[in-house]
Amino acid sequence: MNVSVIGSGYVGTTLAACLAEMGHDVLNVDLDESIVDAINAGECPIHEEGLPELVEKHAGENLRAATDYDEVAETDLSFICVQTPTQDDGSLDYSYVESAAEMLGESIAEKADKHVVATKSTVLPGTTENVVGPALERTSGKTVDEDLGLVMNPEFLSEGTAVHDFWHPDKIVIGATDDESGDLVTDLYAAGDLLDDAELVRSDLRTAEMVKYANNAFLAAKISLVNELGNICKTADIDAYEVAEAVGMDDRIGSKFLRSGLGWGGSCFPKDVDALRAFARNNEYEPTLLNGVVDVNDRQPGRLVDLAASHVDLDGARVAVLGLAFKPGTDDVRNSRAIPVVERLRDAGADVVAYDPVAIENAKTAIDDDSVEYEDSAEAALEGADAALVCTDWDEFDALSFKGMKRKVLIDGRRIDVDRDELDVYEGLCW
Ligand code: UGA
């Protein structure tokens, strides 16, 4: 099939490269010339495991990139994978989605055949119908349900494992305005055998949009619940991980996403849960439970710092923060729980020295505080420290040596697998 993918972020590039690997002809459109040049040169524009190999293999063959939409009309199907930033008032900015749809519409105005456009960006229910559809109709002169088909096909790709997640989906959700358009997207994935092991969910547009939000809200809520249970366990001197392991044996609950600790961050959960809460309020429903999910998450960094303060006078203390990325395997620090930890330590008068294997440059921009020192190894950060706080569970932390610390106090927000006997004080956030 001939497919165009608009946007070359981690979702768009992963989709484009994996569709090329399936054997489809893929055009990846992005306005950023440097990204387009990189893809055409066979270089991957983003840090994502397994993606560089795919981009290198297919660039110049059945994967090409362009800054213009000129060749989009030659494709059968287009995916919109552009960003939807949060605005100051908390609502989502659909201007990138809308302008991508407008440019796409212009490019297919002369196309004789029907064109199908699928939204992959995470958008609130109603957006494909009320923003994408009208933008396409305005500039293409085509009409939805006649010569224009609309689809919502949400992604469930986690950063760092996006390529793996693409090949092993639990489900593929395809909401469409008409059966023919939905069938086209179904056939696209069937070509790569993706449907052999995944459940196929066909629905209308709004249901598919809601599934994505419900999925992320459920996962965020699961972590906040396990964190609340962990906080309760801690008050009673019970190991929350032993409890979670047993609880996860119940098929109805499942064993994944039961790691209690510092909470959830990243570019998706916080933004999506907030957007869903705002959507609910706009519909005059107060989302009490989701409000609690966010409250529990917001409290965890403060609890970690309070735990440290119960062992060390933080004022004037040298405190190492280990891990800045929102999760291991990525350099992304957006909404990382490490950031409020650093800020609270600094507010308590501590001298913060931070280390992360890959996220230091991004953290420097996000934290914007000259008083925070950064080291290029965990050992260097621990040297002379009065305490260390673990914020990201990087594998390398399991082999930490605490020899250089002034006081061997480790406050663990992520349950790393260190030798606790080496420490004077080991405290887990929920265990
Ligand atoms: C998440 C979803 O997992 C994807 O399915 C979804 O497609 C993506 O958002 C999106 O909306 O695009 P991601 O943000 O990459 O993916 O990160 P996750 O691996 O889900 O982790 C989110 C946060 O939860 C991290 O901060 C992680 O440390 C935390 N977490 C996860 C826990 O605290 N405990 C757990 O047991 C699991």
Short mmCIF file of C-alpha atoms and ligand atoms in Angstrom, two decimals:
data_model
loop_
_atom_site.label_atom_id
_atom_site.label_comp_id
_atom_site.label_asym_id
_atom_site.label_seq_id
_atom_site.Cartn_x
_atom_site.Cartn_y
_atom_site.Cartn_z
CA MET A 1 0.00 0.00 0.00
CA ASN A 2 1.11 3.61 -0.51
CA VAL A 3 1.01 5.43 2.79
CA SER A 4 1.88 8.94 3.95
CA VAL A 5 2.76 9.68 7.56
CA ILE A 6 2.61 13.32 8.65
CA GLY A 7 5.03 14.06 11.49
CA SER A 8 8.40 12.53 12.41
CA GLY A 9 8.33 12.41 16.19
CA TYR A 10 8.76 9.07 17.95
CA VAL A 11 5.28 7.93 16.91
CA GLY A 12 5.45 9.12 13.27
CA THR A 13 8.98 7.86 12.62
CA THR A 14 8.27 4.51 14.27
CA LEU A 15 5.06 4.10 12.26
CA ALA A 16 6.75 5.13 8.98
CA ALA A 17 9.77 2.86 9.44
CA CYS A 18 7.73 -0.15 10.61
CA LEU A 19 5.23 0.21 7.75
CA ALA A 20 8.21 0.30 5.37
CA GLU A 21 9.53 -2.86 7.03
CA MET A 22 6.12 -4.47 6.36
CA GLY A 23 6.68 -3.76 2.67
CA HIS A 24 4.50 -0.68 2.23
CA ASP A 25 5.71 2.38 0.32
CA VAL A 26 5.94 5.17 2.85
CA LEU A 27 6.25 8.93 2.53
CA ASN A 28 7.08 10.68 5.82
CA VAL A 29 6.29 14.41 5.78
CA ASP A 30 7.75 16.79 8.34
CA LEU A 31 8.23 20.56 8.13
CA ASP A 32 11.66 20.30 9.79
CA GLU A 33 14.25 20.10 7.02
CA SER A 34 16.97 18.66 9.24
CA ILE A 35 14.71 15.74 10.26
CA VAL A 36 13.74 15.08 6.64
CA ASP A 37 17.38 15.22 5.49
CA ALA A 38 18.37 12.82 8.27
CA ILE A 39 15.72 10.25 7.33
CA ASN A 40 16.60 10.47 3.63
CA ALA A 41 20.25 9.95 4.54
CA GLY A 42 19.25 6.82 6.47
CA GLU A 43 19.82 8.43 9.86
CA CYS A 44 17.28 8.14 12.64
CA PRO A 45 16.21 11.57 13.97
CA ILE A 46 15.24 10.25 17.42
CA HIS A 47 16.58 8.02 20.20
CA GLU A 48 14.43 4.85 19.99
CA GLU A 49 15.68 1.30 20.25
CA GLY A 50 15.61 -0.65 16.97
CA LEU A 51 14.58 2.38 14.90
CA PRO A 52 17.98 3.41 13.45
CA GLU A 53 18.33 -0.03 11.82
CA LEU A 54 14.91 0.26 10.15
CA VAL A 55 15.47 3.83 8.94
CA GLU A 56 18.88 2.89 7.54
CA LYS A 57 17.47 -0.21 5.82
CA HIS A 58 14.53 1.48 4.09
CA ALA A 59 15.62 5.09 3.46
CA GLY A 60 16.02 5.73 -0.24
CA GLU A 61 14.05 2.55 -0.94
CA ASN A 62 10.45 2.32 0.24
CA LEU A 63 10.81 5.02 2.92
CA ARG A 64 11.30 8.60 1.86
CA ALA A 65 10.83 11.88 3.66
CA ALA A 66 9.78 15.32 2.41
CA THR A 67 9.06 18.76 3.83
CA ASP A 68 6.19 19.31 1.39
CA TYR A 69 2.93 17.50 0.80
CA ASP A 70 3.36 17.34 -3.01
CA GLU A 71 3.33 13.55 -3.26
CA VAL A 72 0.68 12.85 -0.62
CA ALA A 73 -2.05 12.58 -3.28
CA GLU A 74 -0.24 9.55 -4.70
CA THR A 75 -0.75 7.67 -1.43
CA ASP A 76 -3.92 5.75 -0.51
CA LEU A 77 -3.94 6.65 3.12
CA SER A 78 -2.44 9.36 5.38
CA PHE A 79 -1.73 9.26 9.11
CA ILE A 80 -1.57 12.44 11.17
CA CYS A 81 1.08 12.02 13.88
CA VAL A 82 1.82 15.61 14.93
CA GLN A 83 2.09 17.06 18.43
CA THR A 84 -0.85 18.38 20.49
CA PRO A 85 0.80 20.59 23.14
CA THR A 86 -1.00 21.71 26.28
CA GLN A 87 -1.87 25.42 26.31
CA ASP A 88 -1.61 27.76 29.30
CA ASP A 89 -5.28 27.26 30.15
CA GLY A 90 -4.79 23.47 30.20
CA SER A 91 -6.62 22.78 26.94
CA LEU A 92 -4.90 21.04 24.03
CA ASP A 93 -3.50 23.03 21.13
CA TYR A 94 -4.84 21.41 17.97
CA SER A 95 -3.24 23.98 15.65
CA TYR A 96 -0.59 21.48 14.43
CA VAL A 97 -3.25 18.84 13.79
CA GLU A 98 -5.45 21.37 12.04
CA SER A 99 -2.73 22.84 9.83
CA ALA A 100 -1.47 19.34 8.93
CA ALA A 101 -5.05 18.47 7.90
CA GLU A 102 -5.35 21.70 5.90
CA MET A 103 -2.10 21.09 4.02
CA LEU A 104 -3.07 17.48 3.48
CA GLY A 105 -6.43 18.63 2.13
CA GLU A 106 -4.80 21.02 -0.33
CA SER A 107 -2.54 18.28 -1.60
CA ILE A 108 -5.42 15.89 -2.35
CA ALA A 109 -7.77 18.48 -3.88
CA GLU A 110 -7.13 17.22 -7.42
CA LYS A 111 -7.08 13.53 -6.51
CA ALA A 112 -9.84 11.68 -8.34
CA ASP A 113 -10.12 8.77 -5.88
CA LYS A 114 -11.28 8.79 -2.29
CA HIS A 115 -8.55 9.55 0.24
CA VAL A 116 -8.50 8.20 3.78
CA VAL A 117 -7.00 10.21 6.63
CA ALA A 118 -6.29 8.57 10.01
CA THR A 119 -5.57 10.52 13.18
CA LYS A 120 -2.88 8.90 15.32
CA SER A 121 -2.10 11.89 17.52
CA THR A 122 -3.84 11.56 20.89
CA VAL A 123 -6.89 13.82 20.61
CA LEU A 124 -9.99 14.20 22.75
CA PRO A 125 -13.28 12.64 21.60
CA GLY A 126 -14.81 14.67 18.77
CA THR A 127 -11.55 16.12 17.43
CA THR A 128 -11.21 13.97 14.30
CA GLU A 129 -14.82 14.74 13.44
CA ASN A 130 -14.86 18.43 14.39
CA VAL A 131 -11.29 19.61 13.69
CA VAL A 132 -9.60 17.20 11.26
CA GLY A 133 -12.64 16.57 9.02
CA PRO A 134 -13.64 20.23 8.53
CA ALA A 135 -9.99 21.29 7.89
CA LEU A 136 -9.67 18.60 5.22
CA GLU A 137 -13.02 19.50 3.64
CA ARG A 138 -12.16 23.24 3.58
CA THR A 139 -8.97 22.85 1.58
CA SER A 140 -9.68 19.73 -0.49
CA GLY A 141 -13.21 20.53 -1.60
CA LYS A 142 -13.99 16.88 -0.80
CA THR A 143 -16.72 15.64 1.52
CA VAL A 144 -16.43 13.23 4.42
CA ASP A 145 -18.38 10.02 3.72
CA GLU A 146 -18.21 10.65 -0.03
CA ASP A 147 -14.67 11.07 -1.33
CA LEU A 148 -12.97 11.47 2.05
CA GLY A 149 -12.80 8.85 4.80
CA LEU A 150 -11.88 9.62 8.40
CA VAL A 151 -10.26 7.15 10.79
CA MET A 152 -8.98 7.36 14.38
CA ASN A 153 -6.27 4.79 15.02
CA PRO A 154 -4.64 5.50 18.40
CA GLU A 155 -1.12 4.36 19.19
CA PHE A 156 -0.08 2.39 22.26
CA LEU A 157 3.68 2.78 21.87
CA SER A 158 5.82 3.39 24.95
CA GLU A 159 8.91 5.52 24.58
CA GLY A 160 12.03 3.38 24.47
CA THR A 161 10.12 0.26 23.37
CA ALA A 162 8.10 1.81 20.54
CA VAL A 163 9.39 -0.52 17.81
CA HIS A 164 8.80 -3.62 19.93
CA ASP A 165 5.33 -2.35 20.91
CA PHE A 166 4.51 -1.72 17.25
CA TRP A 167 5.22 -5.36 16.30
CA HIS A 168 3.50 -6.83 19.36
CA PRO A 169 0.27 -4.90 19.96
CA ASP A 170 -2.35 -6.27 22.37
CA LYS A 171 -5.00 -4.58 20.27
CA ILE A 172 -5.44 -2.43 17.20
CA VAL A 173 -8.23 0.11 17.52
CA ILE A 174 -9.74 1.49 14.32
CA GLY A 175 -12.58 3.99 14.57
CA ALA A 176 -13.94 5.09 11.21
CA THR A 177 -16.64 7.13 9.55
CA ASP A 178 -17.36 4.26 7.13
CA ASP A 179 -16.53 0.57 6.75
CA GLU A 180 -14.44 1.02 3.59
CA SER A 181 -12.05 3.46 5.31
CA GLY A 182 -11.79 1.24 8.39
CA ASP A 183 -11.13 -1.78 6.14
CA LEU A 184 -8.26 0.03 4.41
CA VAL A 185 -6.44 0.60 7.73
CA THR A 186 -7.23 -2.97 8.82
CA ASP A 187 -5.68 -4.30 5.59
CA LEU A 188 -2.60 -2.16 6.12
CA TYR A 189 -1.84 -3.87 9.44
CA ALA A 190 -2.95 -7.31 8.24
CA ALA A 191 -0.17 -7.13 5.63
CA GLY A 192 2.37 -7.24 8.46
CA ASP A 193 0.61 -10.09 10.27
CA LEU A 194 0.03 -7.71 13.18
CA LEU A 195 -3.56 -8.88 13.48
CA ASP A 196 -2.58 -12.53 13.95
CA ASP A 197 -1.98 -12.07 17.66
CA ALA A 198 -3.72 -8.76 18.38
CA GLU A 199 -7.38 -8.09 19.04
CA LEU A 200 -9.00 -5.92 16.38
CA VAL A 201 -11.41 -3.31 17.70
CA ARG A 202 -13.60 -1.53 15.16
CA SER A 203 -15.65 1.42 16.35
CA ASP A 204 -16.75 4.95 15.54
CA LEU A 205 -14.28 7.84 15.76
CA ARG A 206 -15.19 9.14 19.22
CA THR A 207 -15.03 5.71 20.84
CA ALA A 208 -11.54 5.12 19.40
CA GLU A 209 -10.42 8.55 20.66
CA MET A 210 -11.79 7.75 24.12
CA VAL A 211 -10.15 4.30 24.23
CA LYS A 212 -6.72 5.95 24.11
CA TYR A 213 -7.52 8.30 27.02
CA ALA A 214 -9.20 5.55 29.02
CA ASN A 215 -6.17 3.30 28.48
CA ASN A 216 -3.69 5.87 29.78
CA ALA A 217 -6.00 6.98 32.60
CA PHE A 218 -6.38 3.36 33.69
CA LEU A 219 -2.61 2.75 33.71
CA ALA A 220 -1.91 6.00 35.58
CA ALA A 221 -4.64 5.11 38.09
CA LYS A 222 -3.21 1.62 38.50
CA ILE A 223 0.19 3.06 39.41
CA SER A 224 -1.32 5.66 41.76
CA LEU A 225 -3.37 2.95 43.48
CA VAL A 226 -0.33 0.73 43.90
CA ASN A 227 1.55 3.78 45.21
CA GLU A 228 -1.19 4.55 47.71
CA LEU A 229 -1.23 0.92 48.84
CA GLY A 230 2.56 1.11 49.05
CA ASN A 231 2.38 4.26 51.20
CA ILE A 232 -0.02 2.43 53.52
CA CYS A 233 2.28 -0.63 53.57
CA LYS A 234 5.16 1.64 54.56
CA THR A 235 3.22 2.95 57.59
CA ALA A 236 2.74 -0.66 58.76
CA ASP A 237 6.27 -1.88 57.92
CA ILE A 238 5.02 -4.21 55.18
CA ASP A 239 6.91 -4.74 51.91
CA ALA A 240 4.64 -3.36 49.16
CA TYR A 241 6.48 -5.35 46.47
CA GLU A 242 5.70 -8.66 48.16
CA VAL A 243 2.08 -7.58 48.42
CA ALA A 244 1.95 -6.40 44.78
CA GLU A 245 3.47 -9.65 43.54
CA ALA A 246 0.73 -11.66 45.21
CA VAL A 247 -2.02 -9.26 44.14
CA GLY A 248 -0.77 -9.37 40.53
CA MET A 249 -1.33 -13.13 40.41
CA ASP A 250 -5.03 -12.39 40.11
CA ASP A 251 -5.72 -12.42 36.36
CA ARG A 252 -8.30 -9.70 36.80
CA ILE A 253 -5.55 -7.38 38.07
CA GLY A 254 -2.48 -8.54 36.14
CA SER A 255 1.16 -8.30 37.16
CA LYS A 256 2.23 -5.30 35.08
CA PHE A 257 2.36 -1.68 36.24
CA LEU A 258 2.40 -2.68 39.89
CA ARG A 259 5.79 -1.16 40.73
CA SER A 260 5.17 1.33 43.51
CA GLY A 261 7.48 4.28 44.03
CA LEU A 262 7.98 7.83 42.89
CA GLY A 263 5.08 7.83 40.43
CA TRP A 264 4.39 8.37 36.77
CA GLY A 265 5.75 11.05 34.47
CA GLY A 266 6.62 11.49 30.81
CA SER A 267 4.95 13.24 27.93
CA CYS A 268 1.76 11.15 27.96
CA PHE A 269 0.21 10.15 31.28
CA PRO A 270 0.26 13.61 32.97
CA LYS A 271 -0.94 15.38 29.83
CA ASP A 272 -3.60 12.82 28.95
CA VAL A 273 -5.02 12.52 32.47
CA ASP A 274 -5.21 16.32 32.72
CA ALA A 275 -6.86 16.60 29.31
CA LEU A 276 -9.40 13.93 30.24
CA ARG A 277 -10.18 15.69 33.53
CA ALA A 278 -10.70 18.97 31.65
CA PHE A 279 -12.91 17.17 29.10
CA ALA A 280 -15.01 15.71 31.91
CA ARG A 281 -15.41 19.11 33.58
CA ASN A 282 -16.41 20.69 30.26
CA ASN A 283 -19.11 18.05 30.15
CA GLU A 284 -20.08 19.04 33.71
CA TYR A 285 -18.71 15.90 35.34
CA GLU A 286 -16.22 16.25 38.20
CA PRO A 287 -13.71 13.35 37.84
CA THR A 288 -13.18 12.73 41.57
CA LEU A 289 -11.21 9.52 41.21
CA LEU A 290 -8.88 10.90 38.52
CA ASN A 291 -8.30 13.97 40.71
CA GLY A 292 -7.11 11.59 43.44
CA VAL A 293 -4.92 9.71 40.95
CA VAL A 294 -3.10 12.98 40.21
CA ASP A 295 -2.95 13.99 43.90
CA VAL A 296 -1.27 10.72 44.90
CA ASN A 297 1.22 11.12 42.06
CA ASP A 298 1.99 14.72 42.99
CA ARG A 299 2.65 13.77 46.61
CA GLN A 300 5.25 11.03 46.00
CA PRO A 301 8.29 13.30 45.32
CA GLY A 302 7.62 15.22 48.56
CA ARG A 303 7.34 11.94 50.46
CA LEU A 304 10.74 10.87 49.13
CA VAL A 305 12.37 14.11 50.26
CA ASP A 306 10.61 13.93 53.66
CA LEU A 307 11.96 10.41 54.09
CA ALA A 308 15.47 11.70 53.36
CA ALA A 309 14.94 14.55 55.84
CA SER A 310 14.03 12.03 58.53
CA HIS A 311 17.62 10.70 58.34
CA VAL A 312 19.70 13.72 57.29
CA ASP A 313 19.48 17.43 58.03
CA LEU A 314 19.09 18.54 54.42
CA ASP A 315 20.11 22.14 55.04
CA GLY A 316 23.66 22.37 53.75
CA ALA A 317 23.86 18.61 53.07
CA ARG A 318 25.34 17.27 49.84
CA VAL A 319 22.60 15.13 48.31
CA ALA A 320 23.02 12.97 45.22
CA VAL A 321 20.02 12.53 42.92
CA LEU A 322 20.40 9.36 40.87
CA GLY A 323 18.35 9.34 37.68
CA LEU A 324 16.65 12.28 35.99
CA ALA A 325 14.81 10.65 33.06
CA PHE A 326 11.08 9.95 33.62
CA LYS A 327 11.83 6.25 33.20
CA PRO A 328 14.88 4.18 32.24
CA GLY A 329 15.76 3.78 28.56
CA THR A 330 15.01 7.36 27.57
CA ASP A 331 16.63 10.81 27.82
CA ASP A 332 13.16 12.38 28.20
CA VAL A 333 12.72 14.39 31.40
CA ARG A 334 9.26 15.78 30.64
CA ASN A 335 7.23 15.59 33.86
CA SER A 336 9.95 13.43 35.36
CA ARG A 337 9.36 12.90 39.07
CA ALA A 338 13.06 13.69 39.54
CA ILE A 339 12.43 17.37 38.84
CA PRO A 340 10.18 18.10 41.87
CA VAL A 341 12.60 16.00 43.96
CA VAL A 342 15.52 18.25 42.92
CA GLU A 343 13.43 21.38 43.51
CA ARG A 344 12.30 20.26 46.97
CA LEU A 345 15.82 19.29 48.00
CA ARG A 346 17.10 22.67 46.89
CA ASP A 347 14.25 24.44 48.74
CA ALA A 348 15.28 22.51 51.87
CA GLY A 349 18.79 23.99 51.52
CA ALA A 350 20.56 20.90 50.15
CA ASP A 351 23.46 21.07 47.67
CA VAL A 352 22.15 18.88 44.89
CA VAL A 353 24.46 16.85 42.70
CA ALA A 354 22.68 14.91 39.98
CA TYR A 355 23.55 12.09 37.63
CA ASP A 356 21.74 10.36 34.78
CA PRO A 357 23.35 8.20 32.07
CA VAL A 358 21.65 10.07 29.18
CA ALA A 359 19.26 12.78 30.39
CA ILE A 360 21.57 15.43 31.88
CA GLU A 361 21.39 17.84 28.93
CA ASN A 362 17.58 17.75 28.90
CA ALA A 363 17.49 18.05 32.69
CA LYS A 364 19.65 21.19 32.62
CA THR A 365 17.03 22.90 30.45
CA ALA A 366 14.09 21.61 32.48
CA ILE A 367 15.55 22.46 35.91
CA ASP A 368 17.16 25.78 34.93
CA ASP A 369 19.06 26.25 38.20
CA ASP A 370 22.80 26.91 38.24
CA SER A 371 23.13 25.68 41.81
CA VAL A 372 22.48 22.05 40.74
CA GLU A 373 25.73 20.25 39.94
CA TYR A 374 25.85 17.44 37.37
CA GLU A 375 28.33 14.57 37.36
CA ASP A 376 29.13 12.15 34.57
CA SER A 377 29.01 9.02 36.71
CA ALA A 378 26.99 7.80 39.68
CA GLU A 379 30.21 7.25 41.66
CA ALA A 380 31.23 10.89 41.12
CA ALA A 381 27.79 12.07 42.27
CA LEU A 382 28.00 9.89 45.39
CA GLU A 383 31.50 11.10 46.32
CA GLY A 384 31.25 12.95 49.64
CA ALA A 385 27.43 12.82 49.65
CA ASP A 386 25.45 12.81 52.88
CA ALA A 387 22.57 10.99 51.20
CA ALA A 388 21.47 9.69 47.80
CA LEU A 389 17.93 9.59 46.37
CA VAL A 390 17.04 7.22 43.51
CA CYS A 391 14.57 8.71 41.04
CA THR A 392 14.95 6.47 37.94
CA ASP A 393 15.53 2.71 37.98
CA TRP A 394 18.41 2.52 35.53
CA ASP A 395 19.90 -1.01 35.53
CA GLU A 396 23.39 0.33 36.18
CA PHE A 397 22.28 1.52 39.65
CA ASP A 398 21.98 -2.11 40.79
CA ALA A 399 25.79 -2.25 40.81
CA LEU A 400 26.33 1.01 42.71
CA SER A 401 29.27 1.33 45.05
CA PHE A 402 28.68 3.58 48.05
CA LYS A 403 32.32 3.67 49.20
CA GLY A 404 32.81 7.38 48.46
CA MET A 405 29.76 8.60 50.38
CA LYS A 406 30.24 10.62 53.55
CA ARG A 407 27.19 8.92 55.03
CA LYS A 408 25.84 5.82 53.34
CA VAL A 409 22.17 6.83 53.30
CA LEU A 410 20.13 5.64 50.33
CA ILE A 411 16.50 6.69 49.88
CA ASP A 412 15.09 4.62 47.06
CA GLY A 413 12.13 5.86 45.02
CA ARG A 414 12.27 3.01 42.49
CA ARG A 415 13.20 -0.23 44.27
CA ILE A 416 16.63 -0.74 42.73
CA ASP A 417 18.41 -3.99 43.44
CA VAL A 418 21.39 -2.78 45.52
CA ASP A 419 23.27 -4.60 48.25
CA ARG A 420 21.50 -3.05 51.24
CA ASP A 421 24.08 -4.46 53.69
CA GLU A 422 26.63 -2.02 52.27
CA LEU A 423 24.55 0.90 53.51
CA ASP A 424 24.14 2.57 56.91
CA VAL A 425 20.56 3.50 56.04
CA TYR A 426 18.37 2.07 53.29
CA GLU A 427 14.80 3.33 53.01
CA GLY A 428 12.39 2.47 50.22
CA LEU A 429 9.57 4.88 49.49
CA CYS A 430 6.86 2.20 49.78
CA TRP A 431 8.68 -0.72 51.37
C1 UGA B 1 2.62 5.48 27.91
C2 UGA B 1 1.81 4.19 27.69
O1 UGA B 1 2.40 3.10 28.43
C3 UGA B 1 1.76 3.84 26.20
O2 UGA B 1 0.91 2.70 26.00
C4 UGA B 1 1.18 5.02 25.44
O3 UGA B 1 1.14 4.77 24.04
C5 UGA B 1 2.05 6.24 25.68
O4 UGA B 1 2.06 6.53 27.10
C6 UGA B 1 1.41 7.39 24.93
O5 UGA B 1 0.32 7.85 25.31
O6 UGA B 1 1.91 7.76 23.84
P1 UGA B 1 5.22 6.09 28.17
O7 UGA B 1 4.78 7.48 28.51
O8 UGA B 1 6.32 5.94 27.17
O9 UGA B 1 3.97 5.23 27.56
O10 UGA B 1 5.69 5.43 29.52
P2 UGA B 1 5.34 4.17 30.45
O11 UGA B 1 6.31 3.10 30.19
O12 UGA B 1 3.91 3.84 30.37
O13 UGA B 1 5.68 4.78 31.89
C7 UGA B 1 5.00 5.92 32.38
C8 UGA B 1 5.44 6.26 33.77
O14 UGA B 1 4.91 5.33 34.71
C9 UGA B 1 6.96 6.28 34.00
O15 UGA B 1 7.29 7.45 34.72
C10 UGA B 1 7.22 5.03 34.81
O16 UGA B 1 8.34 5.16 35.64
C11 UGA B 1 5.94 4.93 35.62
N1 UGA B 1 5.63 3.56 36.09
C12 UGA B 1 5.33 2.57 35.20
C13 UGA B 1 5.60 3.30 37.46
O17 UGA B 1 5.85 4.20 38.29
N2 UGA B 1 5.29 2.04 37.89
C14 UGA B 1 4.99 1.04 37.04
O18 UGA B 1 4.71 -0.10 37.50
C15 UGA B 1 5.02 1.30 35.66
#
